[in-house]
Short mmCIF file of C-alpha atoms in Angstrom, two decimals:
data_model
loop_
_atom_site.label_atom_id
_atom_site.label_comp_id
_atom_site.label_asym_id
_atom_site.label_seq_id
_atom_site.Cartn_x
_atom_site.Cartn_y
_atom_site.Cartn_z
CA MET A 23 -18.19 -5.26 7.50
CA GLU A 24 -14.93 -6.78 8.66
CA LYS A 25 -11.97 -4.40 8.41
CA PRO A 26 -8.99 -6.74 8.75
CA ASN A 27 -6.39 -4.00 8.51
CA ARG A 28 -7.68 -2.00 11.44
CA PRO A 29 -5.62 -2.40 14.58
CA THR A 30 -7.07 -4.37 17.49
CA ILE A 31 -7.22 -2.53 20.79
CA LEU A 32 -7.69 -4.37 24.11
CA ILE A 33 -9.28 -2.24 26.84
CA THR A 34 -9.47 -2.88 30.56
CA ASN A 35 -9.62 -0.85 33.79
CA ASP A 36 -10.03 -1.26 37.53
CA ASP A 37 -13.20 0.78 38.13
CA SER A 38 -15.29 -2.00 36.50
CA VAL A 39 -16.78 -2.42 33.06
CA TYR A 40 -19.70 -0.23 34.15
CA SER A 41 -17.69 2.94 34.91
CA LYS A 42 -17.91 6.18 32.94
CA GLY A 43 -14.15 6.29 32.33
CA ILE A 44 -14.03 3.04 30.37
CA CYS A 45 -17.10 4.03 28.33
CA GLU A 46 -15.44 7.29 27.29
CA LEU A 47 -12.27 5.41 26.37
CA ILE A 48 -14.18 2.83 24.32
CA LYS A 49 -15.81 5.58 22.24
CA VAL A 50 -12.41 7.11 21.45
CA ALA A 51 -10.66 3.78 20.78
CA ARG A 52 -13.34 2.64 18.30
CA GLU A 53 -12.29 5.50 16.02
CA PHE A 54 -8.88 3.83 15.67
CA GLY A 55 -9.56 0.11 15.53
CA ASN A 56 -11.51 -2.95 16.52
CA VAL A 57 -12.07 -2.94 20.26
CA VAL A 58 -12.09 -5.87 22.68
CA VAL A 59 -13.01 -5.01 26.27
CA VAL A 60 -12.23 -7.36 29.17
CA ALA A 61 -12.81 -5.52 32.43
CA PRO A 62 -13.67 -6.42 36.02
CA ASP A 63 -17.31 -7.06 36.90
CA ARG A 64 -16.90 -4.87 40.02
CA VAL A 65 -14.62 -2.15 41.37
CA ARG A 66 -11.08 -3.54 41.81
CA SER A 67 -9.18 -0.33 42.63
CA GLY A 68 -6.00 -0.66 44.69
CA MET A 69 -5.42 -4.24 43.51
CA SER A 70 -2.01 -3.40 42.03
CA ARG A 71 -0.64 -6.41 40.09
CA ALA A 72 -2.69 -8.91 42.13
CA ILE A 73 -3.59 -12.22 40.47
CA THR A 74 -6.23 -14.79 41.34
CA HIS A 75 -4.99 -18.32 41.84
CA ALA A 76 -6.42 -21.47 43.34
CA GLU A 77 -9.85 -20.00 42.51
CA THR A 78 -11.75 -20.08 39.22
CA MET A 79 -12.67 -16.94 37.30
CA HIS A 80 -15.48 -16.18 34.91
CA LEU A 81 -15.44 -14.39 31.57
CA ASN A 82 -18.91 -13.25 30.48
CA LYS A 83 -19.73 -11.82 27.07
CA LEU A 84 -21.89 -8.72 27.60
CA HIS A 85 -22.06 -7.30 24.09
CA GLU A 86 -20.94 -8.11 20.56
CA GLU A 87 -21.19 -6.26 17.31
CA ASP A 88 -18.93 -5.85 14.28
CA GLY A 89 -15.47 -4.73 15.49
CA PHE A 90 -16.55 -4.39 19.10
CA ILE A 91 -16.91 -6.98 21.85
CA VAL A 92 -17.26 -6.58 25.61
CA TYR A 93 -16.53 -9.12 28.34
CA SER A 94 -16.61 -8.78 32.11
CA SER A 95 -14.51 -10.96 34.39
CA SER A 96 -14.57 -11.85 38.06
CA GLY A 97 -10.77 -11.54 38.08
CA THR A 98 -8.52 -8.61 38.92
CA PRO A 99 -7.41 -6.22 36.16
CA VAL A 100 -4.19 -8.24 35.68
CA ASP A 101 -6.30 -11.41 35.48
CA CYS A 102 -8.46 -9.68 32.83
CA VAL A 103 -5.39 -9.06 30.68
CA LYS A 104 -4.05 -12.59 31.17
CA LEU A 105 -7.46 -14.14 30.46
CA ALA A 106 -7.93 -11.99 27.35
CA PHE A 107 -4.56 -13.08 25.97
CA PHE A 108 -5.30 -16.72 26.72
CA ALA A 109 -8.96 -17.04 25.79
CA LEU A 110 -9.45 -14.39 23.10
CA PHE A 111 -6.13 -13.70 21.39
CA LYS A 112 -3.90 -16.76 21.62
CA GLU A 113 -1.11 -16.14 19.09
CA ASN A 114 -2.43 -12.88 17.59
CA LYS A 115 -1.90 -10.38 20.36
CA PRO A 116 -3.71 -7.02 20.18
CA ASP A 117 -1.83 -4.04 18.72
CA LEU A 118 -2.47 -1.92 21.80
CA LEU A 119 -3.64 -2.33 25.37
CA ILE A 120 -5.29 0.68 27.04
CA SER A 121 -6.18 0.59 30.72
CA GLY A 122 -8.58 3.22 32.06
CA ILE A 123 -9.64 5.91 31.99
CA ASN A 124 -9.23 5.67 35.75
CA HIS A 125 -11.34 7.85 38.04
CA GLY A 126 -8.54 9.22 40.24
CA SER A 127 -4.80 9.84 40.13
CA ASN A 128 -2.25 7.10 39.46
CA SER A 129 0.77 9.38 39.48
CA SER A 130 3.96 8.93 41.53
CA VAL A 131 3.63 6.28 44.28
CA ASN A 132 -0.04 5.70 43.42
CA ALA A 133 1.24 3.74 40.42
CA VAL A 134 2.56 1.13 42.87
CA TYR A 135 -0.91 0.32 44.25
CA SER A 136 -2.91 0.96 41.09
CA ALA A 137 -4.49 -1.90 39.20
CA THR A 138 -5.06 0.40 36.21
CA VAL A 139 -1.27 0.64 36.00
CA GLY A 140 -0.88 -3.06 36.91
CA ALA A 141 -2.94 -4.05 33.87
CA ALA A 142 -0.76 -1.91 31.58
CA MET A 143 2.36 -3.51 33.05
CA GLU A 144 0.90 -6.96 32.33
CA GLY A 145 0.34 -6.02 28.70
CA CYS A 146 3.92 -4.84 28.48
CA ILE A 147 5.25 -8.08 30.04
CA ASN A 148 3.51 -9.84 27.16
CA ASN A 149 5.09 -7.55 24.52
CA VAL A 150 1.93 -5.55 23.79
CA SER A 151 2.25 -1.73 23.60
CA SER A 152 0.43 -0.66 26.75
CA VAL A 153 -0.72 2.53 28.42
CA ALA A 154 -2.56 3.35 31.66
CA LEU A 155 -4.77 6.47 31.50
CA SER A 156 -6.02 8.23 34.65
CA LEU A 157 -7.83 11.47 35.40
CA CYS A 158 -7.19 13.14 38.77
CA ASP A 159 -10.90 13.19 39.59
CA HIS A 160 -12.53 10.48 41.70
CA ASN A 161 -16.06 11.62 40.88
CA GLU A 162 -18.01 8.79 39.25
CA ASP A 163 -19.51 11.34 36.85
CA ALA A 164 -16.16 13.07 36.21
CA ASP A 165 -15.80 15.23 33.07
CA PHE A 166 -13.43 13.43 30.66
CA SER A 167 -14.33 15.50 27.57
CA PHE A 168 -11.41 17.95 27.73
CA ILE A 169 -8.75 15.16 27.75
CA LEU A 170 -10.14 13.11 24.86
CA PRO A 171 -8.29 15.04 22.11
CA ALA A 172 -4.95 14.37 23.88
CA ILE A 173 -5.86 10.69 24.35
CA LYS A 174 -6.51 10.39 20.61
CA LYS A 175 -3.04 11.80 19.89
CA ILE A 176 -1.45 9.40 22.38
CA ILE A 177 -3.20 6.41 20.77
CA LEU A 178 -2.13 7.53 17.30
CA THR A 179 1.48 8.03 18.43
CA MET A 180 1.57 4.61 20.11
CA LEU A 181 0.15 2.88 17.02
CA ASN A 182 2.85 4.48 14.85
CA HIS A 183 5.86 4.26 17.18
CA PRO A 184 6.51 1.07 19.16
CA LEU A 185 7.52 1.70 22.78
CA PRO A 186 10.96 0.63 24.01
CA TYR A 187 11.21 -3.01 25.12
CA ALA A 188 9.59 -3.88 28.47
CA THR A 189 8.31 -0.31 28.86
CA TYR A 190 4.72 0.96 29.21
CA LEU A 191 3.27 4.44 29.65
CA ASN A 192 1.67 5.70 32.84
CA VAL A 193 -0.40 8.74 31.81
CA ASN A 194 -2.26 11.05 34.21
CA PHE A 195 -4.41 14.07 33.45
CA PRO A 196 -5.14 17.01 35.74
CA MET A 197 -8.72 17.88 36.64
CA GLY A 198 -10.65 20.49 34.70
CA GLN A 199 -7.99 22.02 32.43
CA LEU A 200 -5.20 20.65 30.21
CA GLU A 201 -2.31 22.88 29.03
CA GLY A 202 -0.46 20.07 27.25
CA MET A 203 1.47 16.86 27.97
CA LYS A 204 4.86 16.45 29.65
CA VAL A 205 7.06 13.34 29.52
CA CYS A 206 8.44 13.08 33.06
CA ARG A 207 9.75 10.84 35.80
CA GLN A 208 7.84 9.33 38.72
CA SER A 209 7.83 11.71 41.72
CA ASP A 210 9.26 10.58 45.04
CA ALA A 211 6.15 10.55 47.22
CA ARG A 212 4.28 8.41 49.73
CA TRP A 213 0.99 8.21 51.57
CA SER A 214 1.21 9.07 55.22
CA GLU A 215 -1.44 6.85 56.74
CA GLU A 216 -4.02 8.13 59.19
CA TYR A 217 -6.39 5.24 59.74
CA ASP A 218 -9.84 5.92 61.05
CA GLN A 219 -10.04 3.72 64.17
CA LYS A 220 -13.38 2.30 65.21
CA ILE A 221 -14.08 0.42 68.42
CA SER A 222 -16.99 -2.00 68.46
CA GLU A 223 -19.34 -2.45 71.40
CA TYR A 224 -17.23 -5.51 72.34
CA GLY A 225 -14.04 -3.46 72.37
CA ASP A 226 -12.64 -4.74 69.05
CA LYS A 227 -10.63 -2.15 67.16
CA SER A 228 -10.92 -1.85 63.41
CA TYR A 229 -9.08 0.40 60.98
CA LEU A 230 -10.23 2.18 57.83
CA LEU A 231 -7.53 3.41 55.44
CA GLY A 232 -7.12 7.17 55.15
CA GLY A 233 -4.17 9.50 55.03
CA TYR A 234 -2.56 12.37 53.25
CA PHE A 235 -0.29 12.54 50.25
CA ASP A 236 3.31 13.48 50.97
CA ASN A 237 5.16 14.75 47.87
CA ARG A 238 8.82 14.73 48.90
CA GLU A 239 9.95 16.91 46.00
CA PRO A 240 7.24 19.45 45.12
CA GLN A 241 9.80 21.77 43.47
CA SER A 242 11.16 19.20 40.98
CA GLU A 243 9.91 20.34 37.57
CA ASP A 244 10.79 17.05 35.83
CA THR A 245 8.24 15.02 37.85
CA ASP A 246 4.69 13.87 37.20
CA GLU A 247 3.35 15.62 40.31
CA TRP A 248 4.81 18.94 39.19
CA ALA A 249 3.21 18.57 35.75
CA LEU A 250 -0.20 17.72 37.20
CA ASN A 251 -0.03 20.61 39.67
CA HIS A 252 0.62 22.96 36.74
CA HIS A 253 -2.31 21.81 34.56
CA PHE A 254 -0.19 19.49 32.40
CA GLY A 255 -0.83 15.83 31.72
CA SER A 256 2.07 13.56 32.75
CA ILE A 257 3.51 10.68 30.72
CA VAL A 258 5.92 8.47 32.69
CA PRO A 259 7.59 5.71 30.64
CA SER A 260 7.76 2.88 33.18
CA LYS A 261 9.79 -0.34 33.34
CA VAL A 262 9.00 -3.90 34.37
CA ASP A 263 12.59 -4.35 35.55
CA MET A 264 12.83 -3.02 39.12
CA THR A 265 16.60 -3.60 39.54
CA ASN A 266 18.53 -0.66 40.97
CA TYR A 267 21.56 -0.95 38.69
CA GLU A 268 23.37 1.99 40.28
CA CYS A 269 24.06 0.10 43.50
CA LEU A 270 24.77 -3.37 42.08
CA ASN A 271 28.54 -3.15 42.45
CA ASP A 272 28.48 -1.64 45.95
CA LEU A 273 26.16 -4.37 47.14
CA LYS A 274 28.31 -7.07 45.54
CA ASN A 275 31.08 -6.03 47.90
CA LEU A 276 28.75 -6.23 50.91
CA TYR A 277 26.68 -9.31 50.11
CA GLY A 278 28.63 -11.20 47.44
CA ASN A 279 30.71 -13.25 49.86
CA ILE A 280 27.85 -14.60 51.95
CA ARG A 281 27.55 -18.38 51.94
CA MET B 12 14.30 -7.57 80.77
CA GLU B 13 13.95 -4.64 78.38
CA LYS B 14 16.94 -4.21 76.08
CA PRO B 15 16.45 -0.69 74.71
CA ASN B 16 19.52 -0.76 72.49
CA ARG B 17 18.52 -3.83 70.57
CA PRO B 18 17.20 -3.10 67.09
CA THR B 19 13.51 -3.53 66.40
CA ILE B 20 12.62 -5.83 63.53
CA LEU B 21 9.18 -5.82 61.90
CA ILE B 22 8.23 -9.11 60.25
CA THR B 23 5.44 -9.86 57.81
CA ASN B 24 4.74 -12.29 54.95
CA ASP B 25 2.01 -13.34 52.56
CA ASP B 26 1.62 -17.02 53.49
CA SER B 27 -0.13 -16.01 56.76
CA VAL B 28 1.07 -15.73 60.33
CA TYR B 29 0.59 -19.50 60.70
CA SER B 30 3.09 -20.58 58.01
CA LYS B 31 6.35 -22.41 58.68
CA GLY B 32 8.43 -19.82 56.79
CA ILE B 33 7.51 -16.95 59.09
CA CYS B 34 8.10 -19.08 62.19
CA GLU B 35 11.62 -19.95 61.01
CA LEU B 36 12.29 -16.28 60.27
CA ILE B 37 11.04 -15.16 63.69
CA LYS B 38 13.44 -17.56 65.44
CA VAL B 39 16.39 -16.14 63.51
CA ALA B 40 15.35 -12.49 63.88
CA ARG B 41 14.96 -12.77 67.66
CA GLU B 42 18.71 -13.41 67.88
CA PHE B 43 19.28 -9.89 66.54
CA GLY B 44 16.60 -7.72 68.11
CA ASN B 45 13.12 -7.17 69.43
CA VAL B 46 10.61 -8.60 67.02
CA VAL B 47 7.17 -7.29 66.08
CA VAL B 48 5.13 -9.51 63.76
CA VAL B 49 2.14 -8.18 61.80
CA ALA B 50 1.11 -10.78 59.25
CA PRO B 51 -2.06 -11.74 57.37
CA ASP B 52 -4.59 -13.96 59.13
CA ARG B 53 -4.88 -16.09 55.97
CA VAL B 54 -2.92 -16.86 52.79
CA ARG B 55 -2.59 -13.69 50.68
CA SER B 56 -0.15 -14.86 48.00
CA GLY B 57 -0.27 -13.11 44.64
CA MET B 58 -1.67 -9.91 46.17
CA SER B 59 1.28 -7.81 44.92
CA ARG B 60 1.06 -4.27 46.39
CA ALA B 61 -2.73 -4.46 46.83
CA ILE B 62 -4.29 -2.32 49.55
CA THR B 63 -7.67 -2.52 51.25
CA HIS B 64 -9.77 0.61 51.12
CA ALA B 65 -13.41 1.42 51.78
CA GLU B 66 -13.41 -1.64 54.08
CA THR B 67 -12.25 -1.90 57.72
CA MET B 68 -9.39 -4.14 58.80
CA HIS B 69 -8.62 -5.87 62.07
CA LEU B 70 -5.38 -6.13 64.00
CA ASN B 71 -5.45 -8.90 66.61
CA LYS B 72 -2.75 -9.47 69.22
CA LEU B 73 -1.96 -13.20 69.27
CA HIS B 74 1.06 -13.31 71.57
CA GLU B 75 3.16 -10.98 73.71
CA GLU B 76 6.29 -11.48 75.75
CA ASP B 77 9.38 -9.40 76.47
CA GLY B 78 10.88 -8.25 73.14
CA PHE B 79 8.42 -10.25 71.04
CA ILE B 80 4.87 -9.47 69.98
CA VAL B 81 2.67 -11.04 67.30
CA TYR B 82 -0.38 -9.59 65.56
CA SER B 83 -2.50 -10.93 62.75
CA SER B 84 -4.43 -8.69 60.39
CA SER B 85 -7.29 -9.14 57.97
CA GLY B 86 -5.46 -6.84 55.53
CA THR B 87 -3.09 -7.63 52.69
CA PRO B 88 0.68 -7.77 53.37
CA VAL B 89 1.02 -4.11 52.31
CA ASP B 90 -1.86 -3.25 54.66
CA CYS B 91 -0.02 -5.13 57.45
CA VAL B 92 3.03 -2.91 56.99
CA LYS B 93 0.97 0.28 56.80
CA LEU B 94 -1.10 -0.71 59.85
CA ALA B 95 2.03 -1.61 61.83
CA PHE B 96 3.62 1.77 61.08
CA PHE B 97 0.42 3.58 62.03
CA ALA B 98 -0.79 1.65 65.05
CA LEU B 99 2.40 0.23 66.57
CA PHE B 100 5.34 2.45 65.60
CA LYS B 101 4.13 6.00 64.95
CA GLU B 102 7.28 8.14 64.91
CA ASN B 103 9.79 5.42 65.90
CA LYS B 104 9.98 3.27 62.82
CA PRO B 105 11.54 -0.24 63.10
CA ASP B 106 15.21 -0.64 62.18
CA LEU B 107 14.46 -3.40 59.71
CA LEU B 108 11.50 -4.92 57.90
CA ILE B 109 11.76 -8.56 56.82
CA SER B 110 9.05 -10.13 54.68
CA GLY B 111 8.97 -13.93 54.43
CA ILE B 112 10.31 -16.48 54.37
CA ASN B 113 8.02 -17.12 51.42
CA HIS B 114 7.16 -20.66 50.41
CA GLY B 115 7.92 -20.37 46.66
CA SER B 116 10.01 -18.30 44.29
CA ASN B 117 9.71 -14.53 43.99
CA SER B 118 12.50 -14.12 41.48
CA SER B 119 12.32 -12.27 38.15
CA VAL B 120 8.74 -11.44 37.07
CA ASN B 121 7.30 -13.23 40.12
CA ALA B 122 8.39 -10.16 42.10
CA VAL B 123 5.73 -8.17 40.22
CA TYR B 124 2.86 -10.31 41.55
CA SER B 125 4.35 -11.17 44.94
CA ALA B 126 2.93 -9.69 48.12
CA THR B 127 6.05 -10.81 50.00
CA VAL B 128 7.96 -8.41 47.77
CA GLY B 129 5.14 -5.85 47.92
CA ALA B 130 5.45 -5.66 51.70
CA ALA B 131 9.21 -5.05 51.45
CA MET B 132 8.59 -2.30 48.89
CA GLU B 133 6.12 -0.68 51.29
CA GLY B 134 8.72 -0.65 54.07
CA CYS B 135 11.18 0.96 51.69
CA ILE B 136 8.66 3.64 50.65
CA ASN B 137 8.50 4.52 54.34
CA ASN B 138 12.30 4.73 54.66
CA VAL B 139 12.73 1.45 56.57
CA SER B 140 15.50 -0.93 55.42
CA SER B 141 13.51 -3.76 53.91
CA VAL B 142 14.10 -7.21 52.48
CA ALA B 143 11.87 -9.91 50.98
CA LEU B 144 13.08 -13.50 51.57
CA SER B 145 11.78 -16.43 49.54
CA LEU B 146 12.69 -20.10 49.17
CA CYS B 147 12.00 -21.79 45.82
CA ASP B 148 9.94 -24.51 47.48
CA HIS B 149 6.13 -24.33 47.69
CA ASN B 150 5.88 -27.22 50.15
CA GLU B 151 4.17 -26.07 53.35
CA ASP B 152 6.68 -28.15 55.32
CA ALA B 153 9.67 -26.94 53.23
CA ASP B 154 13.18 -27.32 54.71
CA PHE B 155 14.48 -23.84 55.55
CA SER B 156 17.36 -24.98 57.78
CA PHE B 157 20.16 -24.78 55.17
CA ILE B 158 19.43 -21.11 54.32
CA LEU B 159 19.24 -19.78 57.89
CA PRO B 160 23.00 -19.09 58.23
CA ALA B 161 22.92 -16.93 55.08
CA ILE B 162 19.81 -15.12 56.32
CA LYS B 163 21.63 -14.27 59.56
CA LYS B 164 24.48 -12.74 57.58
CA ILE B 165 22.04 -10.75 55.44
CA ILE B 166 20.29 -9.37 58.54
CA LEU B 167 23.62 -8.43 60.12
CA THR B 168 24.80 -6.72 56.95
CA MET B 169 21.55 -4.77 56.62
CA LEU B 170 21.69 -3.63 60.25
CA ASN B 171 25.24 -2.33 59.75
CA HIS B 172 24.97 -0.86 56.25
CA PRO B 173 21.92 1.20 55.28
CA LEU B 174 20.56 0.40 51.84
CA PRO B 175 20.59 3.08 49.12
CA TYR B 176 17.61 5.47 49.19
CA ALA B 177 14.27 4.06 47.95
CA THR B 178 15.84 0.61 47.44
CA TYR B 179 14.92 -2.74 49.01
CA LEU B 180 16.32 -6.24 48.57
CA ASN B 181 14.53 -9.09 46.85
CA VAL B 182 16.27 -12.27 48.02
CA ASN B 183 15.55 -15.78 46.74
CA PHE B 184 17.08 -19.09 47.77
CA PRO B 185 17.31 -22.27 45.68
CA MET B 186 15.79 -25.49 46.98
CA GLY B 187 17.89 -27.99 48.89
CA GLN B 188 21.44 -26.67 48.48
CA LEU B 189 23.09 -23.23 48.78
CA GLU B 190 26.53 -22.55 47.26
CA GLY B 191 26.56 -18.87 48.23
CA MET B 192 24.81 -15.57 47.41
CA LYS B 193 24.98 -13.51 44.21
CA VAL B 194 23.94 -9.86 43.82
CA CYS B 195 22.19 -9.77 40.46
CA ARG B 196 19.60 -8.15 38.27
CA GLN B 197 15.98 -9.19 37.72
CA SER B 198 15.70 -11.69 34.85
CA ASP B 199 13.55 -10.90 31.84
CA ALA B 200 10.84 -13.56 32.14
CA ARG B 201 7.10 -14.02 32.05
CA TRP B 202 4.42 -16.58 32.77
CA SER B 203 2.84 -18.07 29.71
CA GLU B 204 -0.70 -18.73 30.83
CA GLU B 205 -2.47 -22.01 30.23
CA TYR B 206 -5.74 -21.72 32.10
CA ASP B 207 -7.58 -24.84 33.08
CA GLN B 208 -11.02 -24.35 31.52
CA LYS B 209 -14.04 -25.88 33.18
CA ILE B 210 -17.56 -25.93 31.77
CA SER B 211 -20.45 -26.19 34.19
CA GLU B 212 -23.57 -28.28 33.57
CA TYR B 213 -25.25 -25.02 32.46
CA GLY B 214 -22.53 -24.31 29.90
CA ASP B 215 -20.74 -21.57 31.88
CA LYS B 216 -16.99 -21.50 31.32
CA SER B 217 -14.63 -20.84 34.20
CA TYR B 218 -10.86 -20.50 34.21
CA LEU B 219 -8.24 -21.60 36.74
CA LEU B 220 -4.80 -19.98 36.49
CA GLY B 221 -1.97 -22.24 35.41
CA GLY B 222 0.92 -21.88 33.03
CA TYR B 223 4.60 -22.30 32.51
CA PHE B 224 7.53 -20.06 33.29
CA ASP B 225 9.27 -18.53 30.29
CA ASN B 226 12.81 -17.31 31.08
CA ARG B 227 13.75 -15.15 28.09
CA GLU B 228 17.44 -15.11 28.91
CA PRO B 229 18.50 -18.41 30.49
CA GLN B 230 22.15 -17.84 29.48
CA SER B 231 22.55 -14.45 31.22
CA GLU B 232 24.88 -15.11 34.17
CA ASP B 233 24.13 -11.76 35.87
CA THR B 234 20.45 -12.61 36.51
CA ASP B 235 18.56 -13.99 39.49
CA GLU B 236 17.24 -16.97 37.52
CA TRP B 237 20.75 -17.99 36.51
CA ALA B 238 21.94 -17.80 40.13
CA LEU B 239 19.01 -19.89 41.39
CA ASN B 240 19.49 -22.48 38.65
CA HIS B 241 23.13 -22.85 39.74
CA HIS B 242 22.44 -23.37 43.47
CA PHE B 243 23.13 -19.74 44.43
CA GLY B 244 20.85 -17.43 46.35
CA SER B 245 19.96 -14.23 44.46
CA ILE B 246 19.91 -10.71 45.88
CA VAL B 247 18.26 -8.14 43.58
CA PRO B 248 18.42 -4.54 44.85
CA SER B 249 15.07 -3.18 43.67
CA LYS B 250 13.72 0.34 43.23
CA VAL B 251 10.39 2.01 43.97
CA ASP B 252 10.92 4.36 41.03
CA MET B 253 9.70 2.59 37.89
CA THR B 254 10.69 5.36 35.41
CA ASN B 255 12.59 4.19 32.33
CA TYR B 256 15.10 7.06 32.24
CA GLU B 257 16.84 5.77 29.12
CA CYS B 258 13.91 6.60 26.86
CA LEU B 259 12.78 9.89 28.46
CA ASN B 260 14.32 12.13 25.82
CA ASP B 261 13.16 10.05 22.84
CA LEU B 262 9.63 10.07 24.16
CA LYS B 263 9.74 13.82 24.79
CA ASN B 264 10.19 14.25 21.05
CA LEU B 265 7.21 11.99 20.31
CA TYR B 266 4.77 12.99 23.05
CA GLY B 267 5.98 16.34 24.38
CA ASN B 268 4.04 18.48 21.90
CA ILE B 269 0.64 16.92 22.50
CA ARG B 270 -2.00 19.37 23.75
#
């Protein structure tokens, strides 16, 4: 039976429509509203906010029942969101966009490279309340059960309280144990690359990405990394606007007279 | 002859090592220092901050002479920067990273999807003064000549004045005529998608990205779009930290008690 007053929730991710994380999320989201899934047909991790242009994309319906429909797409996670808005929603945007649950951390600088986060940002750019959910566990059979109660509370809070303009939530959960949630800022961190170099029989060098995580402020208690390292989930309200307002005036003096 | 006191400038882009924009940039940069180019071996526009993982990448030396060396890579622009730091610089990072000159605008929301901008952000994450340069002209034979004097002044200013911590510059130039440069904020804008739908002889639908640009604040004189629409170049100092600090406390009240 159609329930027209239930909210509509758009779900995507970057681990593909076949991952455990998105299946767990779908089960939870269906308790709150009608669910539309548009997710990549293959793993698209590390695609950030990449878009596909000058190349066609497919949108394939995999499943449909009352209040629940699933599509896969050959596009990136951001393409999935854009395609969903164009082909499935037109004027009536969904009430909520949830991206995830990602298998692996998207805290601190990982948010820059993450397509789980990229998809949430795309929802936000289009004025849809959006959240990226990630569990710090890369295992494809990761245990999501202990974070589902917190995810339900986050969904309920988002449905009842619109986020600030041009702002989305980047939410990460620690592995194995959850003490509670902390609203925090993005840690200052980077990946220090250590590529695995291979030399072919013809002498060609090739490089495989590796490296270690370098948290530049492990003692800062107001950061997402600190929360995650202390068994808390982290919620970082994140902006589309990347302008560094603090230095605008200083830079006007330096660059404003260039012609 | 080796000039050890000359600065070292790392150059990359997303239009590939074979584009006109990067060639024009190389000529200018060589006036200021030793130049190392690591750029994609093919067009990688719209790749944002995407990284390649679980797949090897190549780094091929195309040219070498005193104070000038050129590599192409099979990676994304962000991969090019990471690979350059790992394989070519190790501890001695370059003095400057310049990404571009891009054929096409990377102002306002375009910066989100742009790999030209993504590469500059990656330099900044690694504490290298970084700038993305773009000309609002997609033509592969675009005229860059009228913006080169301003680019020289930007390079000189960057070499003499370190940018604020974790901040890079996103610079765009209007087409055809340059009145001067303005330091400004990122406009609030989005792309309103209008995909070109194709239906195959078997009934399969496919989608090709198109759309129109929706500037939500065309009257705001402090924005990059306004500058570009009035024949000025725009310089947006941009941050790695995406946290929306203004709403942290409000959201703590809403989400801070979730367990």
